[in-house]
CSV table of C-alpha atoms in Angstrom, one decimal:
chain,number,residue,atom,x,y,z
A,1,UNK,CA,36.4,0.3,-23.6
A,2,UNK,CA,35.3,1.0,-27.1
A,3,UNK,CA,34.8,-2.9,-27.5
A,4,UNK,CA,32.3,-3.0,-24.5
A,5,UNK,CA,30.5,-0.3,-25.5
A,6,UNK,CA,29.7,-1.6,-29.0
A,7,UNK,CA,29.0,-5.2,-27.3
A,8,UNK,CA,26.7,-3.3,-25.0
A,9,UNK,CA,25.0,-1.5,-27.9
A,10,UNK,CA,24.3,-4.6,-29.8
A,11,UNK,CA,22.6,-6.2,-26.7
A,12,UNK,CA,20.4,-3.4,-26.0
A,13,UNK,CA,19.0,-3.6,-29.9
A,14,UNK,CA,18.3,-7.6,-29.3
A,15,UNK,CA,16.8,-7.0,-26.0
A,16,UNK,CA,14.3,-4.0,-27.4
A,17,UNK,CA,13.8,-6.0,-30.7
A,18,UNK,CA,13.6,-9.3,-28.7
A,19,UNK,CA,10.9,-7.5,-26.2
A,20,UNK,CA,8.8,-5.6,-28.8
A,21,UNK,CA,8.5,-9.1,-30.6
A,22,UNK,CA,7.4,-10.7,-28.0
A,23,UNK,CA,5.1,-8.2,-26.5
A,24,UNK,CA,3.5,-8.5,-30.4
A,25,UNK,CA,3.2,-12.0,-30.2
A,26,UNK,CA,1.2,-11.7,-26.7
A,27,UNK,CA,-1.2,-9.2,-27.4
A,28,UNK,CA,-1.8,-11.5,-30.8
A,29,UNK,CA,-3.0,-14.1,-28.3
A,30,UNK,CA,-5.2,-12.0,-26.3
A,31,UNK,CA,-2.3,-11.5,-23.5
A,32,UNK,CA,-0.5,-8.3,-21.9
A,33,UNK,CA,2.4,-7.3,-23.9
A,34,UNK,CA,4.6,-7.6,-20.6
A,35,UNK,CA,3.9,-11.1,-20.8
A,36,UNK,CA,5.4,-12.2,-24.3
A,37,UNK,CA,8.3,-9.9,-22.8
A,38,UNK,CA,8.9,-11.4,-19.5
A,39,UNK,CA,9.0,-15.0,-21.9
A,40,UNK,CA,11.3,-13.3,-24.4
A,41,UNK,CA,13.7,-12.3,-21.5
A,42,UNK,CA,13.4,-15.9,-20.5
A,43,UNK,CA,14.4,-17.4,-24.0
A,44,UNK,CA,17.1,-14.8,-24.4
A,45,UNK,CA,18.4,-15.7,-20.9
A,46,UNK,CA,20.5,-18.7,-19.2
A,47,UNK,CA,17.1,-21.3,-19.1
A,48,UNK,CA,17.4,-21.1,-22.7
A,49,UNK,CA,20.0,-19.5,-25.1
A,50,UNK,CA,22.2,-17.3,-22.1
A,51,UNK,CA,22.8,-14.4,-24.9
A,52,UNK,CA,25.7,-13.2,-23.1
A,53,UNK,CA,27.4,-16.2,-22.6
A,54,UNK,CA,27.0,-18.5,-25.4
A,55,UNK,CA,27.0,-16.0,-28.2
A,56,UNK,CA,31.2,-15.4,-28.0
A,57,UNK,CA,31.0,-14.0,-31.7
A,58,UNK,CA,29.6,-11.2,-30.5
A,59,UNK,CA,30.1,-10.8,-26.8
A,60,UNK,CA,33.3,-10.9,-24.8
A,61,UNK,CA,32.6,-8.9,-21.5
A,62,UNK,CA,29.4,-10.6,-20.1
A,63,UNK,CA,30.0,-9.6,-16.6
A,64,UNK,CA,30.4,-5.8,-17.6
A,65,UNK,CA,27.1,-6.2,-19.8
A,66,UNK,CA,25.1,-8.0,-17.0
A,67,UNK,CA,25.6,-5.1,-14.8
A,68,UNK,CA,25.4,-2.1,-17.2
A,69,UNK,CA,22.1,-3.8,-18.2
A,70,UNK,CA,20.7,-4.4,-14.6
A,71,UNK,CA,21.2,-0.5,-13.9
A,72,UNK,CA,19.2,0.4,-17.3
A,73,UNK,CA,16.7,-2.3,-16.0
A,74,UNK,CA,16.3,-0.5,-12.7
A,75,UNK,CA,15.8,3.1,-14.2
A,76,UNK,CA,13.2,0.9,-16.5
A,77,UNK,CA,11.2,0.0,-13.4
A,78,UNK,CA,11.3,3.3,-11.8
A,79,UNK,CA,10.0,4.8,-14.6
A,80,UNK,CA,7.6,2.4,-14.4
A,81,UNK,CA,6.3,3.0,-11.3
A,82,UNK,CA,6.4,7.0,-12.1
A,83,UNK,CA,3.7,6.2,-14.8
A,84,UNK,CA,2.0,4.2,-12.2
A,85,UNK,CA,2.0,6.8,-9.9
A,86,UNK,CA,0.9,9.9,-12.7
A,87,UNK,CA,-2.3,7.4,-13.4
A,88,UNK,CA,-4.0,8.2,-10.0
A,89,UNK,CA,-6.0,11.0,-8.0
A,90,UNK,CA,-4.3,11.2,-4.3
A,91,UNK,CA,-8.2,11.5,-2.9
A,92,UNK,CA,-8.5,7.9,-4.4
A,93,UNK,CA,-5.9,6.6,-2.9
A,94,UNK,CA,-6.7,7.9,0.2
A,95,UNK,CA,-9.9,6.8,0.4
A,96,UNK,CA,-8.7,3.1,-0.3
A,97,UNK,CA,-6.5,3.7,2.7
A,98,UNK,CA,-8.5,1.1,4.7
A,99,UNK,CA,-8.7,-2.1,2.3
A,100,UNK,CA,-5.0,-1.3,1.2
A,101,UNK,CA,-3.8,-1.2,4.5
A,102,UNK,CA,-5.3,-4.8,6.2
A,103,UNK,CA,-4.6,-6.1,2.1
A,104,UNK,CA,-1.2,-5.1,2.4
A,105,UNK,CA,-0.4,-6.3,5.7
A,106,UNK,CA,-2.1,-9.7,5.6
A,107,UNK,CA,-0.6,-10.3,2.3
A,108,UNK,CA,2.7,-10.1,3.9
A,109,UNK,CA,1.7,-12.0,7.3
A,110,UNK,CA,0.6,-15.1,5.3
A,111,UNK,CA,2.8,-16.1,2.1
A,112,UNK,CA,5.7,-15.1,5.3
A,113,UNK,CA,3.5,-17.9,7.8
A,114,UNK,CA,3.1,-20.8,5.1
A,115,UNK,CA,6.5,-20.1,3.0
A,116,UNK,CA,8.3,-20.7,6.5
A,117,UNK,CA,6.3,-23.7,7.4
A,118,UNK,CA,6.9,-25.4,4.0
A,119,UNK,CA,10.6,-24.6,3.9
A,120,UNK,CA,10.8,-26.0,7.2
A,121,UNK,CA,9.3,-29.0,6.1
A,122,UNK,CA,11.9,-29.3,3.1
A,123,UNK,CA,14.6,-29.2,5.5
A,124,UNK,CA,15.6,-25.8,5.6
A,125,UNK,CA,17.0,-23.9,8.3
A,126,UNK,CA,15.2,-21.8,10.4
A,127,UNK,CA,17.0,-18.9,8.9
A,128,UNK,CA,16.4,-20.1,5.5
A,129,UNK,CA,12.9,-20.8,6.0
A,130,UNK,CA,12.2,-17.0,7.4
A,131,UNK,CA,14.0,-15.1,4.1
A,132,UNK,CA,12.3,-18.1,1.6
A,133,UNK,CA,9.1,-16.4,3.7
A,134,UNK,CA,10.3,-12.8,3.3
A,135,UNK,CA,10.5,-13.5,-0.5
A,136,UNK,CA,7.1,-15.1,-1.2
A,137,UNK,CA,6.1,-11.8,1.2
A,138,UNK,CA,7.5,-9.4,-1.8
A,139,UNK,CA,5.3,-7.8,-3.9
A,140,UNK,CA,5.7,-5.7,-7.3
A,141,UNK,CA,3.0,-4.4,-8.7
A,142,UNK,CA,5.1,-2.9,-11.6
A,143,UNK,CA,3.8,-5.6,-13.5
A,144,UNK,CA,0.2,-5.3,-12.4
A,145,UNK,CA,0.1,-2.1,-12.4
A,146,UNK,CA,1.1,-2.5,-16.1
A,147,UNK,CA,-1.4,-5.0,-17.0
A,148,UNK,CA,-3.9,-3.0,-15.7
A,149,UNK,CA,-3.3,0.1,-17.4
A,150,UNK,CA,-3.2,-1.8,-20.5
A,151,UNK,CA,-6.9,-3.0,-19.6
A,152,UNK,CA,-7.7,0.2,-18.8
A,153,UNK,CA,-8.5,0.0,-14.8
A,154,UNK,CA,-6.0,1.3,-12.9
A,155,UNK,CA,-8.3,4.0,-11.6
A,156,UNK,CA,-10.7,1.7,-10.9
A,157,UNK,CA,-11.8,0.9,-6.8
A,158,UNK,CA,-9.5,-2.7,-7.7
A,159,UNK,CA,-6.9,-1.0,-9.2
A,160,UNK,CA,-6.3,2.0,-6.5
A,161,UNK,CA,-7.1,-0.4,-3.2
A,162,UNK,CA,-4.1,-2.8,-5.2
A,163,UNK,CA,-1.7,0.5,-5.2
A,164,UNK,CA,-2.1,1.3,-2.3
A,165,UNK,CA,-1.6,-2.4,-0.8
A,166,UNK,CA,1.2,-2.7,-2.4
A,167,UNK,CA,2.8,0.6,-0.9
A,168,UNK,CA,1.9,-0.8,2.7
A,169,UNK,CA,3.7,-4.1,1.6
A,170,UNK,CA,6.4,-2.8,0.2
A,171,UNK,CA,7.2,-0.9,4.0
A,172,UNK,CA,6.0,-3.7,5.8
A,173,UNK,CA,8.2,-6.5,4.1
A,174,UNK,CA,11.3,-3.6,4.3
A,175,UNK,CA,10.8,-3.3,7.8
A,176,UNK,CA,10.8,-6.6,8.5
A,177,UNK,CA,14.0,-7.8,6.2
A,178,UNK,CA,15.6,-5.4,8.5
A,179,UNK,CA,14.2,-6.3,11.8
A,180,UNK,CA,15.6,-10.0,10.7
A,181,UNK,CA,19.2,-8.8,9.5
A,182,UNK,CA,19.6,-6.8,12.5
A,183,UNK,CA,18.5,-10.4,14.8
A,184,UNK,CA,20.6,-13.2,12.8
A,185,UNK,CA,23.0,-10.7,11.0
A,186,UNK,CA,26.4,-10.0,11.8
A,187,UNK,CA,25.8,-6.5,12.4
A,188,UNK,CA,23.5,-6.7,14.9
A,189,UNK,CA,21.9,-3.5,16.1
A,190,UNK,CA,19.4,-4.9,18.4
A,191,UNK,CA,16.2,-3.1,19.3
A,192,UNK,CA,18.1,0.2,18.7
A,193,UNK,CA,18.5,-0.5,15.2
A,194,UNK,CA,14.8,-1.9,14.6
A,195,UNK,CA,13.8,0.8,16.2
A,196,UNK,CA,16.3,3.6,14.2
A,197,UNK,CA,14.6,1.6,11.0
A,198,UNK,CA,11.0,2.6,11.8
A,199,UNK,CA,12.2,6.1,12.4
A,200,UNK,CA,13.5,6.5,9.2
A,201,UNK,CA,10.8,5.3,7.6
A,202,UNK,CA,8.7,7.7,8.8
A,203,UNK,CA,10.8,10.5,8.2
A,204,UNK,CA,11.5,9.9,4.7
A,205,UNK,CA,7.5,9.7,3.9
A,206,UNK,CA,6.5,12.9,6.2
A,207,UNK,CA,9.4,14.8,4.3
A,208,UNK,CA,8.1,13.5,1.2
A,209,UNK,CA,4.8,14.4,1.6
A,210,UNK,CA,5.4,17.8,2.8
A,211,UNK,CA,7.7,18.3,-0.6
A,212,UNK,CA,5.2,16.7,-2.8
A,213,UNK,CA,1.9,18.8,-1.6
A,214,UNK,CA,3.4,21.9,-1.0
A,215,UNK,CA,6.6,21.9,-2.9
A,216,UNK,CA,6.2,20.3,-6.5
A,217,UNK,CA,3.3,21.7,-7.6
A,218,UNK,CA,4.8,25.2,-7.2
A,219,UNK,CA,7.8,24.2,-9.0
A,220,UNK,CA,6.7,22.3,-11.7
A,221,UNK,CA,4.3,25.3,-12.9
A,222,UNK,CA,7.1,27.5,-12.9
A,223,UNK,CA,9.1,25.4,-14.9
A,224,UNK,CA,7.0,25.0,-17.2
A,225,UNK,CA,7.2,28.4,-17.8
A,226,UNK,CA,10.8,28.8,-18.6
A,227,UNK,CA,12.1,28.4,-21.9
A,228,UNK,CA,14.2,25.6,-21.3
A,229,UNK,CA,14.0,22.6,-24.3
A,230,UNK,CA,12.2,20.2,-22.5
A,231,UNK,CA,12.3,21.4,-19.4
A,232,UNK,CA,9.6,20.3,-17.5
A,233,UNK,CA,10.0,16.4,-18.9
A,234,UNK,CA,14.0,16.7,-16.9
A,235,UNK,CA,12.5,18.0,-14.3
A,236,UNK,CA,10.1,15.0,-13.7
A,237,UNK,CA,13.2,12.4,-14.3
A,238,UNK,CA,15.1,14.9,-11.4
A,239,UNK,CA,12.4,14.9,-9.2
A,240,UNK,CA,11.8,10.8,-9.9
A,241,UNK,CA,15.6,9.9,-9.0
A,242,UNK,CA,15.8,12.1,-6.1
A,243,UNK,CA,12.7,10.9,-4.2
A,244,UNK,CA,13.7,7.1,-5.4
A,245,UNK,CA,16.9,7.6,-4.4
A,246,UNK,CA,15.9,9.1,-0.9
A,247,UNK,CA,13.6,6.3,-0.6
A,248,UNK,CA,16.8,3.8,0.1
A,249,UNK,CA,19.2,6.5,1.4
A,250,UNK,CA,17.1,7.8,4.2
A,251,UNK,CA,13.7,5.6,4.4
A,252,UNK,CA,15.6,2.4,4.1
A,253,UNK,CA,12.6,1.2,1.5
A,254,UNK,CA,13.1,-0.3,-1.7
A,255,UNK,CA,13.5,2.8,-5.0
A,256,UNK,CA,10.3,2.3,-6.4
A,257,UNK,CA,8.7,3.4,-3.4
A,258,UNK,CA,9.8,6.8,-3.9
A,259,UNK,CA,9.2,6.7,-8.1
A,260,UNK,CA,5.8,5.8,-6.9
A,261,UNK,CA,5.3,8.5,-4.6
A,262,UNK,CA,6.9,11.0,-6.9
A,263,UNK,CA,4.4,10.2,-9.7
A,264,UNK,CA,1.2,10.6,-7.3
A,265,UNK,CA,2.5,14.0,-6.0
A,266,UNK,CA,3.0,15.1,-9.6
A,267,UNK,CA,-0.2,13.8,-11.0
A,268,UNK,CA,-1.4,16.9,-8.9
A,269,UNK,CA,-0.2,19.5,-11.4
A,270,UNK,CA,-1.8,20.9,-14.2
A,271,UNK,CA,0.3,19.7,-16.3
A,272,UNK,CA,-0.1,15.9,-15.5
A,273,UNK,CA,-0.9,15.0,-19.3
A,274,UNK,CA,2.2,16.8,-20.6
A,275,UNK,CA,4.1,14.7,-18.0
A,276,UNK,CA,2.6,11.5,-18.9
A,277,UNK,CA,3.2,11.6,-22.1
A,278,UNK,CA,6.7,12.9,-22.4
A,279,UNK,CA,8.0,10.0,-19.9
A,280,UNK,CA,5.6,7.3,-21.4
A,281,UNK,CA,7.6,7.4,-24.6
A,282,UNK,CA,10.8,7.4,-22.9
A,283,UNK,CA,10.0,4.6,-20.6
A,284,UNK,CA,8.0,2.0,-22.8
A,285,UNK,CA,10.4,2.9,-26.0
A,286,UNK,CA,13.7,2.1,-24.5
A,287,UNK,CA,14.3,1.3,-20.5
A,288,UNK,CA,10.8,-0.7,-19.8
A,289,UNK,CA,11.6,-3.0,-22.2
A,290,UNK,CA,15.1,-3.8,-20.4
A,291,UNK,CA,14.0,-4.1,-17.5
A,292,UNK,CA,11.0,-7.4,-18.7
A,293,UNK,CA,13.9,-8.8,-20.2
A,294,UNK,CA,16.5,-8.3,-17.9
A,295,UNK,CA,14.5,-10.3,-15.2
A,296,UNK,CA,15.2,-13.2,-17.7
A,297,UNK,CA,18.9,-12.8,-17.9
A,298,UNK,CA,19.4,-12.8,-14.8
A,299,UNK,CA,18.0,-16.3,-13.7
A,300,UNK,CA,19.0,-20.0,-14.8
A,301,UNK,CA,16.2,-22.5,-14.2
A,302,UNK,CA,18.2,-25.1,-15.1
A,303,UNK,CA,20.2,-24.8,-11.5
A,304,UNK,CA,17.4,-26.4,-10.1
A,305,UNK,CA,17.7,-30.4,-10.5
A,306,UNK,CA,16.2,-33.3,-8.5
A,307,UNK,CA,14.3,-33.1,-5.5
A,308,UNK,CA,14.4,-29.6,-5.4
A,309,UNK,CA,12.3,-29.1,-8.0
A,310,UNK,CA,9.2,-30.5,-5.6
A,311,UNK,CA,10.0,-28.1,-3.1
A,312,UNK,CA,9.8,-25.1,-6.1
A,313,UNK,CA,6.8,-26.3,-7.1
A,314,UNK,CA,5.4,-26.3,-3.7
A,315,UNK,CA,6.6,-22.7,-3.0
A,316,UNK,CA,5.2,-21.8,-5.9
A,317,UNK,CA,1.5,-22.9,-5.6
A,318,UNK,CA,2.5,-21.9,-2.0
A,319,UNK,CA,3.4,-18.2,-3.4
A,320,UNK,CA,0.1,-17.6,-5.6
A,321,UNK,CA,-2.3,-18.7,-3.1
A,322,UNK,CA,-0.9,-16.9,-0.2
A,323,UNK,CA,-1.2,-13.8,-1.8
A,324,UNK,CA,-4.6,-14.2,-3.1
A,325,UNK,CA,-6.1,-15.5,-0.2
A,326,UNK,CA,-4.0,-13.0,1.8
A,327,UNK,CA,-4.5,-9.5,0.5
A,328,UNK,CA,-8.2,-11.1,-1.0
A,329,UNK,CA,-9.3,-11.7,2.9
A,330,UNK,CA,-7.6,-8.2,3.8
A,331,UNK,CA,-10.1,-6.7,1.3
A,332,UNK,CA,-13.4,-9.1,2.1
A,333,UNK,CA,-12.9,-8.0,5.6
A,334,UNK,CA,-13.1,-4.3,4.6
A,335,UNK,CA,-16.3,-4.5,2.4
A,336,UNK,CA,-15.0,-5.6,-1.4
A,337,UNK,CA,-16.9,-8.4,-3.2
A,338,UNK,CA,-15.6,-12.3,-3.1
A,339,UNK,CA,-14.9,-10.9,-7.0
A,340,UNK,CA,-13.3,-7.8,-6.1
A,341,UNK,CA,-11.1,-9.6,-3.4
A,342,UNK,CA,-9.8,-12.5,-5.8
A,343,UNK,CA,-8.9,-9.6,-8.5
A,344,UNK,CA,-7.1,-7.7,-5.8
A,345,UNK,CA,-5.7,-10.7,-4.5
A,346,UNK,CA,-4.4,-11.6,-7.8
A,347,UNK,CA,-2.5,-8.2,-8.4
A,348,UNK,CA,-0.7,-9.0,-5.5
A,349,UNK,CA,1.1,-12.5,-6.9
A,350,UNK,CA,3.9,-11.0,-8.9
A,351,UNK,CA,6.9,-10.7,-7.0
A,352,UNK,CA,9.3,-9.4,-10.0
A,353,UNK,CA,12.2,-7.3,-8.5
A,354,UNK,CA,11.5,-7.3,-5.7
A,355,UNK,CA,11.3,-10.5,-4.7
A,356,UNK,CA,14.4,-11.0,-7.1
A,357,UNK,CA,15.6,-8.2,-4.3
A,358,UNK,CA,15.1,-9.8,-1.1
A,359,UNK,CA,16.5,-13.1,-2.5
A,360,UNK,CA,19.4,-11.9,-3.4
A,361,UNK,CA,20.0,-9.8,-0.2
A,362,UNK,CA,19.8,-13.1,1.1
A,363,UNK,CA,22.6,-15.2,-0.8
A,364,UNK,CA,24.8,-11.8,-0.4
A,365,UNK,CA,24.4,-11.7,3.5
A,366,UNK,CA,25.2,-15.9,3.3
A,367,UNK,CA,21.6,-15.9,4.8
A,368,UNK,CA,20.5,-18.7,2.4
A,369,UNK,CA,22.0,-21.1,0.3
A,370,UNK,CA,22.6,-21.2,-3.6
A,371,UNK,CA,20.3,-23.6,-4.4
A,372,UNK,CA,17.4,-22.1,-2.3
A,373,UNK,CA,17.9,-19.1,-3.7
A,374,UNK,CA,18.1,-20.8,-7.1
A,375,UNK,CA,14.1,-22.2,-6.2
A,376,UNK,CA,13.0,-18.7,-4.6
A,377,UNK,CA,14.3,-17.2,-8.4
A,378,UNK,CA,12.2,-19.6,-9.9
A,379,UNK,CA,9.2,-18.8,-7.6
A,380,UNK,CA,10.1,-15.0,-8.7
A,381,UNK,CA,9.7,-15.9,-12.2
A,382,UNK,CA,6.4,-18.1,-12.6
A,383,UNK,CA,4.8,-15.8,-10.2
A,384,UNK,CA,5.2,-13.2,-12.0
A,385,UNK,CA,4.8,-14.9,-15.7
A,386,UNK,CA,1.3,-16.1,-14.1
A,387,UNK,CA,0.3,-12.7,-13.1
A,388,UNK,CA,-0.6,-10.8,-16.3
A,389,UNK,CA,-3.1,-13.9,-17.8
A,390,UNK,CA,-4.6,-14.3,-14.2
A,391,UNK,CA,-5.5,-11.1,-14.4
A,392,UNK,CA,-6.9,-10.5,-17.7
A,393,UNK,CA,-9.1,-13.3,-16.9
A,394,UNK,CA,-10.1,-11.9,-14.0
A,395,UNK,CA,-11.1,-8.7,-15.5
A,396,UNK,CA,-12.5,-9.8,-18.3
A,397,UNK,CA,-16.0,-8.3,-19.2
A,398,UNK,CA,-14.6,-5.4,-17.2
A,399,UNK,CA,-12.1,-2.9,-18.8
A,400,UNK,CA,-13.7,0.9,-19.8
């Protein structure tokens, strides 16, 4: 045990060294930090030097480490997600409701349309071809919403209508993963369980709601109050892992969800700034990192050989453009500019974990093979490596 522990301290110093490097190196190129840390997690990872594997001087228990790692990872993008929540006003949102709502959902109707045509025309299953679909469908916005705080409009009409798409994607693409599990899984369920699904979706955000407007506010004010060393800031992290982990438990949506929702109801309080600042150093010191990087270490692009790499090129130009022209039509339609739309459009390309998600829900359930999970990973990964550049181009001229 002591031997794993040291192993797993040592990776976590490369990884935050390896991350704060490469962030470094980005914005010395006029890039998004995340950027230069996504690539270090890349170089660290199987496609290039597989840390855990290769360097046997120093580590012995790679399996123990891949896990322990993934967990910090996923407290890194939960955090993550808090931060993006904090950065809004709720009457923003709100009043984005429209553009995020036909955004969200047409961004999930077409990349799930032409990713199941085009794996279809590789050859893949019919099965396959719907949860290839389901992962171009994915969205994270962690990374967006990251870039975009670093240009400095998050708040912006963009950057809330892209929030709030990506909260109606994030449901949408849930509900239908398990609409599909429940009709070619083993479990079956029927329209009883699609239908138990939608229920608890509903539940989960009412209850939510009700906590975050007329509960939180309360509380965290009182808190505040007490003389309690850092009080308030473990009251935030609580409150963030309770609604993220009621978000799977009983609204069958993905974590971040909930972290998301958390950090809009507490961006209510008086204390927002106090908030923000005590988890920003928490997050982007030690777990954010992790998390860039972890995405890295957990993919090998050299699994994909031959003809397969035509079909994960395809999917990939297939993945970028869907999105844009997706979630940028949703938001034509409802009044934004052919500019507004294609920077909207763009937020919407990363997949990150959660398309990482859905994929790998996939392999586990036997629902798709290894090697078409192997090209979805490698859709995952330049999707989202293309995001942050994309979008600083597209904002250029623009950040306040």
């Amino acid at each position: 045990m002591e031997s794993e522990f040291l192993e797993f301290i040592l990776a976590i110093v490369i990884i935050i060294v390896a991350a704060k490097l490469g962030g470094f190196i980005s914005t010395r190129f006029n890039q998004p930090s995340v950027l230069g840390e996504l690539l270090a997690g890349l170089i660290l990872g199987p496609t290039v030097l597989d840390m855990l594997h290769n360097w046997t001087l120093f580590f012995h228990h790679a399996e123990t480490l891949e896990e322990l790692l993934a967990l910090m990872a996923e407290l890194g993008v939960i955090l993550l997600m808090l931060l993006a929540g904090l950065e809004l006003h709720l009457p923003d949102l709100l009043n984005a409701g429209k553009v995020s709502a036909l955004s969200g959902v047409l961004g999930v109707l077409v990349p799930l349309g032409l990713g199941f045509g085009a794996a279809v025309l590789f050859d893949a299953s019919s099965q396959e071809a719907l949860f290839l679909g389901l992962t171009l469908a994915a969205t994270s916005v962690s990374i967006s919403a990251q870039t975009l705080m670093e240009l400095k409009v998050l708040r912006s009409r963009v950057g809330l209508a892209l929030l709030g798409a990506a909260v109606f994607d994030d449901i949408l693409v849930i509900l239908v993963l398990s609409i599909s599990f429940v009709l070619v899984g083993d479990s079956g369920g029927g329209l009883s369980g699609v239908l138990l699904t939608v229920v608890n979706m509903i539940l989960y955000i009412a209850a939510a709601s009700a906590i975050g407007f007329w509960v939180l506010p309360w509380l965290a004010q009182r808190i505040n109050r007490l003389p309690i060393s850092r009080g308030t800031l473990a009251f935030v992290l609580v409150v963030c892992l309770l609604f993220s982990y009621a978000a799977e438990i009983i609204g069958g949506m993905a974590a971040i969800t909930g972290a998301f929702l958390a950090g809009l109801f507490l961006g209510r309080t008086p204390i927002r700034e106090e908030i923000e600042e005590g988890i920003s150093a928490i997050a982007y010191a030690f777990f954010v990192p992790i998390f860039f990087v972890d995405i890295g270490l957990q993919v090998n692009l050299r699994a994909i050989s031959g003809n397969a790499w035509w079909f994960a090129a395809v999917f990939t130009v297939i993945a970028i453009i869907s999105k844009i022209g997706g979630s940028g039509l949703g938001a034509r339609i409802t009044g934004f500019t052919n500019k507004e739309a294609f920077q909207l459009g763009i937020g919407m390309v990363s997949r990150g974990e959660v398309g990482l998600i859905v994929a790998s829900f996939a392999l586990t359930a036997g629902l798709i093979s290894q090697e078409n999970f192997s090209i979805a990973v490698f859709m995952v990964i330049m999707a989202t490596l293309v995001t942050p550049p994309m979008l600083r181009a597209a904002f250029a001229n623009q950040s306040q």
